[in-house]
mmCIF file of C-alpha atoms in Angstrom:
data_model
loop_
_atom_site.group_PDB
_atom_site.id
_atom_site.type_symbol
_atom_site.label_atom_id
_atom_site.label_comp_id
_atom_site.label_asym_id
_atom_site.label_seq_id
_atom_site.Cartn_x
_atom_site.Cartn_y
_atom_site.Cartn_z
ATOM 1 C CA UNK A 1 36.586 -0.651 -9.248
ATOM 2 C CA UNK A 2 37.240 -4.125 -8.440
ATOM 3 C CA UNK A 3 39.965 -5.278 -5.888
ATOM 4 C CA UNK A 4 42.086 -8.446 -4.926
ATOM 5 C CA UNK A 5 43.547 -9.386 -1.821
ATOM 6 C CA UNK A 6 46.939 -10.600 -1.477
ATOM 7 C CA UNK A 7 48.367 -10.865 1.971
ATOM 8 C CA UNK A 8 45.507 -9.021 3.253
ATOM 9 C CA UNK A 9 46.279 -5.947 1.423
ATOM 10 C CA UNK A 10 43.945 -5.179 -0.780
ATOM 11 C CA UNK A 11 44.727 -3.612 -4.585
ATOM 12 C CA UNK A 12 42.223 -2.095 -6.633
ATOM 13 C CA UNK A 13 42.516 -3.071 -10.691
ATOM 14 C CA UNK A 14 40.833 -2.533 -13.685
ATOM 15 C CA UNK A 15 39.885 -3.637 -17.240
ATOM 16 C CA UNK A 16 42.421 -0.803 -18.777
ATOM 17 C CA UNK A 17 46.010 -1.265 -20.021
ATOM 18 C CA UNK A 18 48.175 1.355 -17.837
ATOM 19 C CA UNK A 19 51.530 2.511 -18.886
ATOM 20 C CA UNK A 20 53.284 0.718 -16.776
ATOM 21 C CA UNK A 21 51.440 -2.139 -15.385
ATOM 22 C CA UNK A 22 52.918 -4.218 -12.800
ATOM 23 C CA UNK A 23 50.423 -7.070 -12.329
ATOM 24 C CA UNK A 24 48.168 -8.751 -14.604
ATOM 25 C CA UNK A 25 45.362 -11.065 -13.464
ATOM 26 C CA UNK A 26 42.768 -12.948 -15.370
ATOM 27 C CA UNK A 27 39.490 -14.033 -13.567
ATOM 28 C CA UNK A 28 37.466 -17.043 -14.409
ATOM 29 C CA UNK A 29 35.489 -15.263 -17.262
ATOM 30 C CA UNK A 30 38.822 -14.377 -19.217
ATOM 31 C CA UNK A 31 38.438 -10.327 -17.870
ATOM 32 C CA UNK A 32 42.154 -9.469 -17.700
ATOM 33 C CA UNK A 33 43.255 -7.026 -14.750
ATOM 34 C CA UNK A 34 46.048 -4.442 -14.172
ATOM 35 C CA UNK A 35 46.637 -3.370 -11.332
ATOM 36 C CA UNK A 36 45.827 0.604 -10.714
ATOM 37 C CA UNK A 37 49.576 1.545 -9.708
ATOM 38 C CA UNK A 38 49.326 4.793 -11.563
ATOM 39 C CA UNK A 39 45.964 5.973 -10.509
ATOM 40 C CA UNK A 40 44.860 8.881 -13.258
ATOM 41 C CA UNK A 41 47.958 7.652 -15.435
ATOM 42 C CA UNK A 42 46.949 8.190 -19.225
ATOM 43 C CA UNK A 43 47.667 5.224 -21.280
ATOM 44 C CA UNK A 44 50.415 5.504 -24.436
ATOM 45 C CA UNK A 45 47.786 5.038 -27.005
ATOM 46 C CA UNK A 46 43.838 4.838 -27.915
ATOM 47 C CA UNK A 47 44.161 1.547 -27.792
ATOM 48 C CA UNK A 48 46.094 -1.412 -26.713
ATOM 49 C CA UNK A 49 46.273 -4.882 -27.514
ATOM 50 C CA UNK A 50 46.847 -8.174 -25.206
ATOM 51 C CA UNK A 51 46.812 -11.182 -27.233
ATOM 52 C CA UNK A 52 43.917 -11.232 -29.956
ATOM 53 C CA UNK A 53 42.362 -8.960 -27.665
ATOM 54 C CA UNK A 54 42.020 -5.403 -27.889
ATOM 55 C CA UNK A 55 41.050 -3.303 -25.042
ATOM 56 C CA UNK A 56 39.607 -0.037 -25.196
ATOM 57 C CA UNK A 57 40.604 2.949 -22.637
ATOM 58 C CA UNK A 58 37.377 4.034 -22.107
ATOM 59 C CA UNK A 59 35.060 6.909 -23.745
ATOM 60 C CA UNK A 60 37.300 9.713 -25.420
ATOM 61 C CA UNK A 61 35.563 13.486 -25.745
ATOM 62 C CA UNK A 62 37.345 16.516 -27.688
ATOM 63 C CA UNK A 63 37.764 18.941 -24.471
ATOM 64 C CA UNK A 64 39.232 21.818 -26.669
ATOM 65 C CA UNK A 65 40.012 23.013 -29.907
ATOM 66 C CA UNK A 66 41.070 26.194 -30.772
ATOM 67 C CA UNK A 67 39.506 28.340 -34.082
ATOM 68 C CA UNK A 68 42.078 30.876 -33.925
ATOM 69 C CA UNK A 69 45.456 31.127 -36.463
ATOM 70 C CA UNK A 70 48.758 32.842 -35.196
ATOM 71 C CA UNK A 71 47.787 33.475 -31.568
ATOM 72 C CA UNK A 72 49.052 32.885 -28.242
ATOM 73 C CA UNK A 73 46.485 31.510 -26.159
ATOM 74 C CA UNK A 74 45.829 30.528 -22.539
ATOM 75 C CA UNK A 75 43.687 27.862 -21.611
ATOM 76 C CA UNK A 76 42.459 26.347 -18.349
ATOM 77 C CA UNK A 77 42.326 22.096 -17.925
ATOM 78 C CA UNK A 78 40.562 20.391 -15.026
ATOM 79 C CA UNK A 79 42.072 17.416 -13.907
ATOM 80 C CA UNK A 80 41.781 14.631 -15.617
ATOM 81 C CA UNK A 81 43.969 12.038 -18.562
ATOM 82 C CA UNK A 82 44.206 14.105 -21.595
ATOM 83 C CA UNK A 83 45.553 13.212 -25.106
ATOM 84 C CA UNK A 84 46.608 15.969 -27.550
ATOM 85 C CA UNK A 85 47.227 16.152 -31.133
ATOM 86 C CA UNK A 86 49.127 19.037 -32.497
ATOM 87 C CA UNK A 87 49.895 20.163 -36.522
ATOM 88 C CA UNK A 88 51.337 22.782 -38.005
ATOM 89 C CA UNK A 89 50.185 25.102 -41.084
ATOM 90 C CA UNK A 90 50.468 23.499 -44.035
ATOM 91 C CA UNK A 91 53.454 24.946 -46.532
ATOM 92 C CA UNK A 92 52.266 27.814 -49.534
ATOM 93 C CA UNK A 93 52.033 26.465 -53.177
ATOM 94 C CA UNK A 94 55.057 27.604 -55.347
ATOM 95 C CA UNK A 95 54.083 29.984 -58.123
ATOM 96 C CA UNK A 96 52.808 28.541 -61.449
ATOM 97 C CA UNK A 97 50.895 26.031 -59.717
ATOM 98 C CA UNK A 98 54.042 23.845 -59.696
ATOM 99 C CA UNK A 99 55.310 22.484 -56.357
ATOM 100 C CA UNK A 100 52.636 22.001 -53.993
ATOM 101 C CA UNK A 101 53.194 22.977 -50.161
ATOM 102 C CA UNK A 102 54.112 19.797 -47.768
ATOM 103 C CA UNK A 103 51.693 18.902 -44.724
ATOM 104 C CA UNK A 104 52.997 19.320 -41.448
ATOM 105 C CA UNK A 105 53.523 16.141 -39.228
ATOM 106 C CA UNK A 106 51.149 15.515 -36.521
ATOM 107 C CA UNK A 107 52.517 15.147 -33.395
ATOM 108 C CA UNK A 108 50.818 13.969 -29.781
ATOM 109 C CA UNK A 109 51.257 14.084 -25.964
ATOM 110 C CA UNK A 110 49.508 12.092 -23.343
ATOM 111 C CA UNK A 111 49.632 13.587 -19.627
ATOM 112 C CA UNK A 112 47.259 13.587 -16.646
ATOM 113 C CA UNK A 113 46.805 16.334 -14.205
ATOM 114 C CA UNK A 114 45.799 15.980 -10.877
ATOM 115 C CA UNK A 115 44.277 19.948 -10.247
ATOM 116 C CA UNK A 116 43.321 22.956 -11.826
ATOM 117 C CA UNK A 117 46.102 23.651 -14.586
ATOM 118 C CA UNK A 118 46.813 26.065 -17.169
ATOM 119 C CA UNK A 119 48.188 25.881 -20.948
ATOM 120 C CA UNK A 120 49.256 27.315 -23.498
ATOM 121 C CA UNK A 121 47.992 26.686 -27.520
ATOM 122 C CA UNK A 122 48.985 28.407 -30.597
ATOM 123 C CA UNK A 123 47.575 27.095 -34.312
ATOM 124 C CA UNK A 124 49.790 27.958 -37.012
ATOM 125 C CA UNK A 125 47.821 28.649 -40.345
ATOM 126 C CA UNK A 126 49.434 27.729 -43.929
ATOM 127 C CA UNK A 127 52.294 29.492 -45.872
ATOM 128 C CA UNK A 128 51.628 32.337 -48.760
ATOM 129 C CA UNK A 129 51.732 30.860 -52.044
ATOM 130 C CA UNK A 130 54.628 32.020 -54.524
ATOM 131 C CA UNK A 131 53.150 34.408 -57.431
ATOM 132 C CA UNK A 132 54.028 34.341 -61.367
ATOM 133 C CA UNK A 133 54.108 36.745 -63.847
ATOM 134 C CA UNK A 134 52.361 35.945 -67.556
ATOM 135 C CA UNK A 135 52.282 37.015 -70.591
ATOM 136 C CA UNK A 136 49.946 34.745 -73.049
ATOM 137 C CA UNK A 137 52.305 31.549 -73.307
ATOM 138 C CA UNK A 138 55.193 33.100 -71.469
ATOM 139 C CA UNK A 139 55.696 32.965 -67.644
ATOM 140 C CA UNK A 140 58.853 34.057 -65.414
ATOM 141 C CA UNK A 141 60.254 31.979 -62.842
ATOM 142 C CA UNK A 142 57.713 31.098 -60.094
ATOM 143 C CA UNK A 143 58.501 32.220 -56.694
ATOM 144 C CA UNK A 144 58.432 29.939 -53.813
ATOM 145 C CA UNK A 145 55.998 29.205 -51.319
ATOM 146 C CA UNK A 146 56.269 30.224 -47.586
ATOM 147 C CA UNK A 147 56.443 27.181 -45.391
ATOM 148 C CA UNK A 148 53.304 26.686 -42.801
ATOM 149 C CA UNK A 149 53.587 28.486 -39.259
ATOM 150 C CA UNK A 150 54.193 25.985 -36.718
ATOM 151 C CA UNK A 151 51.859 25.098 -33.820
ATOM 152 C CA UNK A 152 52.217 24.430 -29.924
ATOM 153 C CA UNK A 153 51.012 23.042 -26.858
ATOM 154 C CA UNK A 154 52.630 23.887 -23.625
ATOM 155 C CA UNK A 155 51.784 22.524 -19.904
ATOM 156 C CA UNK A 156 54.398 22.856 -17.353
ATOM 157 C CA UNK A 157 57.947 22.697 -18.669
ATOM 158 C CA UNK A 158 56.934 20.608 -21.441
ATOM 159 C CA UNK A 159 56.110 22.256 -24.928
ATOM 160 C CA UNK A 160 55.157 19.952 -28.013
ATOM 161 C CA UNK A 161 55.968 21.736 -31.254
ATOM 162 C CA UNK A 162 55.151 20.578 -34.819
ATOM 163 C CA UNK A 163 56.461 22.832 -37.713
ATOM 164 C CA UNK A 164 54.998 23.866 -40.490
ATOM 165 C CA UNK A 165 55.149 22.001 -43.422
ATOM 166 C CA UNK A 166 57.701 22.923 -46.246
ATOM 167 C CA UNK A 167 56.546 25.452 -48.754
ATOM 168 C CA UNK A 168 56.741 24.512 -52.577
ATOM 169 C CA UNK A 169 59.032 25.304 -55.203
ATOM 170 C CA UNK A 170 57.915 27.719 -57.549
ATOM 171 C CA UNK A 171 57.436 26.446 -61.502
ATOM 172 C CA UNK A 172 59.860 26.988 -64.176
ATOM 173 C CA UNK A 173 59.660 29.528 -66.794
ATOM 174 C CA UNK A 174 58.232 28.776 -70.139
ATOM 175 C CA UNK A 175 59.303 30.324 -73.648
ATOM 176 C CA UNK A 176 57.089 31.248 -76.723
ATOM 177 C CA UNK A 177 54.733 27.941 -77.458
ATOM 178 C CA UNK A 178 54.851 27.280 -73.572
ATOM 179 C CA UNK A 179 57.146 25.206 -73.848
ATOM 180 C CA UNK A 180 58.921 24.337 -70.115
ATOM 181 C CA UNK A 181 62.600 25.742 -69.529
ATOM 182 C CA UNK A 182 64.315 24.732 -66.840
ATOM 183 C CA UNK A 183 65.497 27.479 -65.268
ATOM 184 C CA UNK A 184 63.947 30.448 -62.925
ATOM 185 C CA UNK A 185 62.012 28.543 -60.532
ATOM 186 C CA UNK A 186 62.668 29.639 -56.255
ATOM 187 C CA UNK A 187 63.168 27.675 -53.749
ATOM 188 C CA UNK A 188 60.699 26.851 -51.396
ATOM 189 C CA UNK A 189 60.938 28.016 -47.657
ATOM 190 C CA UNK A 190 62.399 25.448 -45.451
ATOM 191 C CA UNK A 191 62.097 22.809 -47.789
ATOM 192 C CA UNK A 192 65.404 21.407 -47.725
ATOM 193 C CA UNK A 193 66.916 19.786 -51.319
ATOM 194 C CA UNK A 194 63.489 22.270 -52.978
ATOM 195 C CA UNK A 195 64.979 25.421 -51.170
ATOM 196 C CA UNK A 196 67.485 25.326 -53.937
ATOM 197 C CA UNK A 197 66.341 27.987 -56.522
ATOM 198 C CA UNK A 198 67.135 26.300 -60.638
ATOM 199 C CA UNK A 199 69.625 28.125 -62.162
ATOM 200 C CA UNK A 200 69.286 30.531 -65.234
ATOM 201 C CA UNK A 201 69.288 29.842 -68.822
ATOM 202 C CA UNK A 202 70.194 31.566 -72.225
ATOM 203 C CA UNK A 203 68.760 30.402 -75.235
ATOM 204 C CA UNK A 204 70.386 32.130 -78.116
ATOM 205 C CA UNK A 205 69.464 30.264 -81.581
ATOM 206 C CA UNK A 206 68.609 32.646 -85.005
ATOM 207 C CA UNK A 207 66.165 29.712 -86.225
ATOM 208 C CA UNK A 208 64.832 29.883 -82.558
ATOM 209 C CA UNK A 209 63.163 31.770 -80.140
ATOM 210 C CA UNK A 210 65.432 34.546 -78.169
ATOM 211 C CA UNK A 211 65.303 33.472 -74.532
ATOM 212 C CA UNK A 212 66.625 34.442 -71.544
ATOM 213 C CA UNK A 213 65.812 33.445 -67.723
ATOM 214 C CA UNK A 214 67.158 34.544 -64.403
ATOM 215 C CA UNK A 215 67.979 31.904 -61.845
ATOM 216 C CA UNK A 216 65.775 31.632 -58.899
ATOM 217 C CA UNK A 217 66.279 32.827 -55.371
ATOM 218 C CA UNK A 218 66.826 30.090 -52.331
ATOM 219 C CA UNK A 219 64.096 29.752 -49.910
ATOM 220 C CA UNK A 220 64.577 30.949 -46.368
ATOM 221 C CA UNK A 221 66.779 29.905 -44.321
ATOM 222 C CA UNK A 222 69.363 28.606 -45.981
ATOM 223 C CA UNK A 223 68.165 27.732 -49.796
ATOM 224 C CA UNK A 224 70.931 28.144 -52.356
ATOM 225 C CA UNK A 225 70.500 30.392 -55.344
ATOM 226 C CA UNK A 226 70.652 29.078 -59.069
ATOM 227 C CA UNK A 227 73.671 29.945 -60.984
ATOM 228 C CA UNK A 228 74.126 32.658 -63.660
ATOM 229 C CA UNK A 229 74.439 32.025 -67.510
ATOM 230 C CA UNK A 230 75.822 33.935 -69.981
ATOM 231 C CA UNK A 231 75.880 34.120 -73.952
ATOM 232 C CA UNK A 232 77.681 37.768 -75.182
ATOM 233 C CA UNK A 233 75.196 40.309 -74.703
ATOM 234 C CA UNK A 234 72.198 38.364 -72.838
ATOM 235 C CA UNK A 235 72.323 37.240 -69.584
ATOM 236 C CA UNK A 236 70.401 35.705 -66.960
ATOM 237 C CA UNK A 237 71.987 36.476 -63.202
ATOM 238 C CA UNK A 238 72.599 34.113 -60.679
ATOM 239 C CA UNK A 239 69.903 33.921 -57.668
ATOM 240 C CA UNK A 240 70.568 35.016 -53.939
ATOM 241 C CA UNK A 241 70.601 32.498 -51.381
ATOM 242 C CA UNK A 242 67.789 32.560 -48.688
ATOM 243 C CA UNK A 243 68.638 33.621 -44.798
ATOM 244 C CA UNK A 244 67.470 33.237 -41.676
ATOM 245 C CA UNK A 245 65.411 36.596 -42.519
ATOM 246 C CA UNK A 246 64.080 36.127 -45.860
ATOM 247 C CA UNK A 247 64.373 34.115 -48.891
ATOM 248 C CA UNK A 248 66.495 35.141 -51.747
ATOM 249 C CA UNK A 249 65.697 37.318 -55.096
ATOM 250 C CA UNK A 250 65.477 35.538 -58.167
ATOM 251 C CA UNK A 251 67.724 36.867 -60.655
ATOM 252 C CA UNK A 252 67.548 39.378 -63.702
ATOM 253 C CA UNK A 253 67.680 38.952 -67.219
ATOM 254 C CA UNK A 254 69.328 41.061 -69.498
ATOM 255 C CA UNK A 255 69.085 41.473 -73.292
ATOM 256 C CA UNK A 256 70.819 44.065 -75.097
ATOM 257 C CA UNK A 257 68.506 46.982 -74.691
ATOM 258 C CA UNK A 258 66.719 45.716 -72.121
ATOM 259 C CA UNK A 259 66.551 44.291 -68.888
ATOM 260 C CA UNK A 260 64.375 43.381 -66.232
ATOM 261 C CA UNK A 261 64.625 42.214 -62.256
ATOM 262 C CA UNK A 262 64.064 39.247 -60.489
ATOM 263 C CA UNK A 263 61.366 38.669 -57.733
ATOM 264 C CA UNK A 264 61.752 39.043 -54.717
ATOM 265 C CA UNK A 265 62.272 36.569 -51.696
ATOM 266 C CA UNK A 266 59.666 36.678 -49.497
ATOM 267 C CA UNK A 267 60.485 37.802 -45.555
ATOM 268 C CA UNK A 268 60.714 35.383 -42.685
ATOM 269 C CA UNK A 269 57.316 35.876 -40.303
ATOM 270 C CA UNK A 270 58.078 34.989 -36.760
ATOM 271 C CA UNK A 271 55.364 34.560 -33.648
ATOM 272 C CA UNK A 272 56.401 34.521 -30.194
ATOM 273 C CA UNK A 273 54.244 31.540 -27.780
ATOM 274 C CA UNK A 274 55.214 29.835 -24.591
ATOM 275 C CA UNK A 275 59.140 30.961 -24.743
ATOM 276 C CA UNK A 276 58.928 29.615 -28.037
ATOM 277 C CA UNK A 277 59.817 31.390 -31.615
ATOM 278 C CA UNK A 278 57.808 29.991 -34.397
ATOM 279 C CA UNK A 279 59.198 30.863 -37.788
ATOM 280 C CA UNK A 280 57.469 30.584 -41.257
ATOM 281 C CA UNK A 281 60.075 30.781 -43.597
ATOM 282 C CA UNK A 282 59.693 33.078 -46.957
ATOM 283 C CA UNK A 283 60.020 31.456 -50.443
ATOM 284 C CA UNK A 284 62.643 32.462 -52.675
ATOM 285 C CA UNK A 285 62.154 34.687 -55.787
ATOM 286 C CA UNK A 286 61.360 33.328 -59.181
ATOM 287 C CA UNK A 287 63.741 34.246 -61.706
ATOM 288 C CA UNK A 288 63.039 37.516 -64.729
ATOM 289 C CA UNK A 289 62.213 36.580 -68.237
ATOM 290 C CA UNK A 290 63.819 38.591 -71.710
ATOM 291 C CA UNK A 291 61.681 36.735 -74.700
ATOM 292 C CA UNK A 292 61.812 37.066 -78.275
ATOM 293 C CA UNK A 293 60.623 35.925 -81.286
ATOM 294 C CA UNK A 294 58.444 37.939 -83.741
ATOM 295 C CA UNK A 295 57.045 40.168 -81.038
ATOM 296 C CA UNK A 296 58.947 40.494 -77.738
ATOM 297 C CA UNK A 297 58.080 39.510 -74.076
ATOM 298 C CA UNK A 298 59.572 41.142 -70.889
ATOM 299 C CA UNK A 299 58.229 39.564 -67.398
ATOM 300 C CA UNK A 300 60.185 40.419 -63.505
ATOM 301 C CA UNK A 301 59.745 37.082 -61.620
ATOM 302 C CA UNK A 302 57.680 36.085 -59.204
ATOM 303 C CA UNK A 303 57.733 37.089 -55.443
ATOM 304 C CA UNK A 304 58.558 34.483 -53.167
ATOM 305 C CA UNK A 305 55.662 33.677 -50.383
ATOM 306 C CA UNK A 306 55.871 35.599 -47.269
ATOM 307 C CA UNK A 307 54.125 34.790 -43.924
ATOM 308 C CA UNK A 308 50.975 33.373 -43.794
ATOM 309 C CA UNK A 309 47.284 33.407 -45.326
ATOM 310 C CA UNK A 310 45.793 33.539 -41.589
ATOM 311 C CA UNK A 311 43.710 29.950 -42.264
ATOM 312 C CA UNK A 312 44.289 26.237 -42.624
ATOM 313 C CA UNK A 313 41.987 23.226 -43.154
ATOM 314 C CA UNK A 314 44.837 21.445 -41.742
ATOM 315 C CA UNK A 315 46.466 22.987 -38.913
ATOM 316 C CA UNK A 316 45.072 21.962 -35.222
ATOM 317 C CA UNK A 317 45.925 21.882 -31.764
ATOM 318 C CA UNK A 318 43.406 19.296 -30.033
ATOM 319 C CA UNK A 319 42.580 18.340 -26.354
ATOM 320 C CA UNK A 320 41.258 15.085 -25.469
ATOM 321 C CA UNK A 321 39.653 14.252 -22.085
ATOM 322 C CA UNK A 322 39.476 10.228 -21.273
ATOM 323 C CA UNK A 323 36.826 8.671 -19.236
ATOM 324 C CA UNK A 324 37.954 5.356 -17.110
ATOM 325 C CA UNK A 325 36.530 2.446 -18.186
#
């Protein structure tokens, strides 16, 4: 490493941006120099720029990445600069292939270590998908989709959590001719405004199809349930709201001789890493169908998503080690 002397004290610098330099030289062939004041100090980013002139942080090498969905893991790191990336499970697709599940956000640590140190990884893999119930053109409420399981990265007292993404809402029920209603469809877990479940619907016309549609459920953990609707003798019931444990059941629907239930809201999964709880939050139930025209339809909703499918092509928790330029 090269070295200047300044009042006969000699400093050692180098071609690579620091993350806090405090003196920058250039020498007569336009090389600009920090000064090493943080020796082993990792840099805030790949790469960094001074001028029209981007320098480079030397060679990066994937150190570690773990295969393994849902588990608590202990790792050893030798020292060196290390630069991690971190992503949770992506969220479960509603039922009725209708709201797709969100992608987690990636989030990343720099840190350096100057001896042998241990930590801590957990992947999260994606949400359940809701599920649907059919009947040639007809379909119930779809349930929601679980959201993705989060994943971690501890090292000393710091832990670097990204969730997993929001699961989907499920799809709305659809009446003889498949035609779209909007009503029955859960929320999805964690998924904030698409938590909500859509409310219920009765469609009483003689020149048209019978109909009637249970709300759906709230996703978990705090989705609100659709409203009831009424029309004499056929009903659709309102939807539960989702908790911290589960997400809510999708309502019934009710014709006069006949009746059947809402699904239900899938159950809250939690994993236990680092001190940490990671929750993937259940979708909420899709709301019952009562259908009839010249022949007569009778579908429960669909079950919310619970947990996880125990995969992702998404999820990741990454280790970088940096050379030194």
């Amino acid at each position: 490493m090269p070295v200047i002397n300044i009042a006969d004290v000699q400093i050692p610098v180098q071609t690579v941006q620091q993350t806090v330099p405090s003196l920058k030289i250039m020498d007569s062939t336009g090389t600009i120099y920090y000064a090493d004041t943080m020796p082993g100090a990792c840099p805030d980013a790949v790469k960094v720029s001074d001028g029209n002139i981007v320098y480079s942080i030397g060679a990066q090498t994937l150190y570690y990445e773990t295969s393994n969905f849902n588990s608590c893991e202990t790792i050893n790191l030798e020292p060196g600069c290390y630069y991690v990336e971190v992503r949770g499970g992506t969220g479960g697709d509603g039922g009725n292939n209708s709201g797709s599940g969100a992608d987690a956000i990636t989030k990343t640590y720099s840190f350096t270590i100057l001896e042998n140190t241990s930590a801590i990884v957990f992947r999260g893999a994606d949400g359940a998908p809701g599920t649907v119930n059919i009947d040639g053109d007809i379909t119930s409420g779809g349930g929601g989709g679980a959201s993705g399981v989060p994943s971690l990265f501890a090292i000393s007292d710091v832990v670097i959590v990204s969730d997993g993404g929001n699961g989907g809402r499920g799809g709305f029920a659809h009446k003889y001719g498949g035609d779209e209603q909007q009503c029955g469809a859960g929320g999805g877990g964690n998924a904030g405004d698409m938590a909500n479940g859509a409310n219920a619907l009765v469609n009483y016309v003689l020149t048209d199809n019978l109909f009637m549609c249970g709300a759906g459920g709230g996703g978990a953990p705090g989705g609100v349930g659709g409203t009831d609707a009424v029309n004499g003798a056929y009903r659709g019931d309102a939807g539960n709201a989702g908790t911290q444990d589960s997400g809510g059941a999708g309502g019934g629907a009710h014709r006069v001789f006949d009746s059947k239930d809402g699904g239900a809201g899938g159950a809250t999964v939690s994993f236990s890493c680092a001190g940490q709880t990671l929750y993937s939050y259940g979708g909420g139930g899709g709301g019952a169908v009562e259908a009839r025209s010249f022949s007569q339809v009778n579908l429960e909703g669909g079950n919310g998503g619970s947990g996880s499918i125990n995969s992702s092509d998404t999820s990741m928790v990454r280790i970088y080690k940096f050379g030194r330029a």
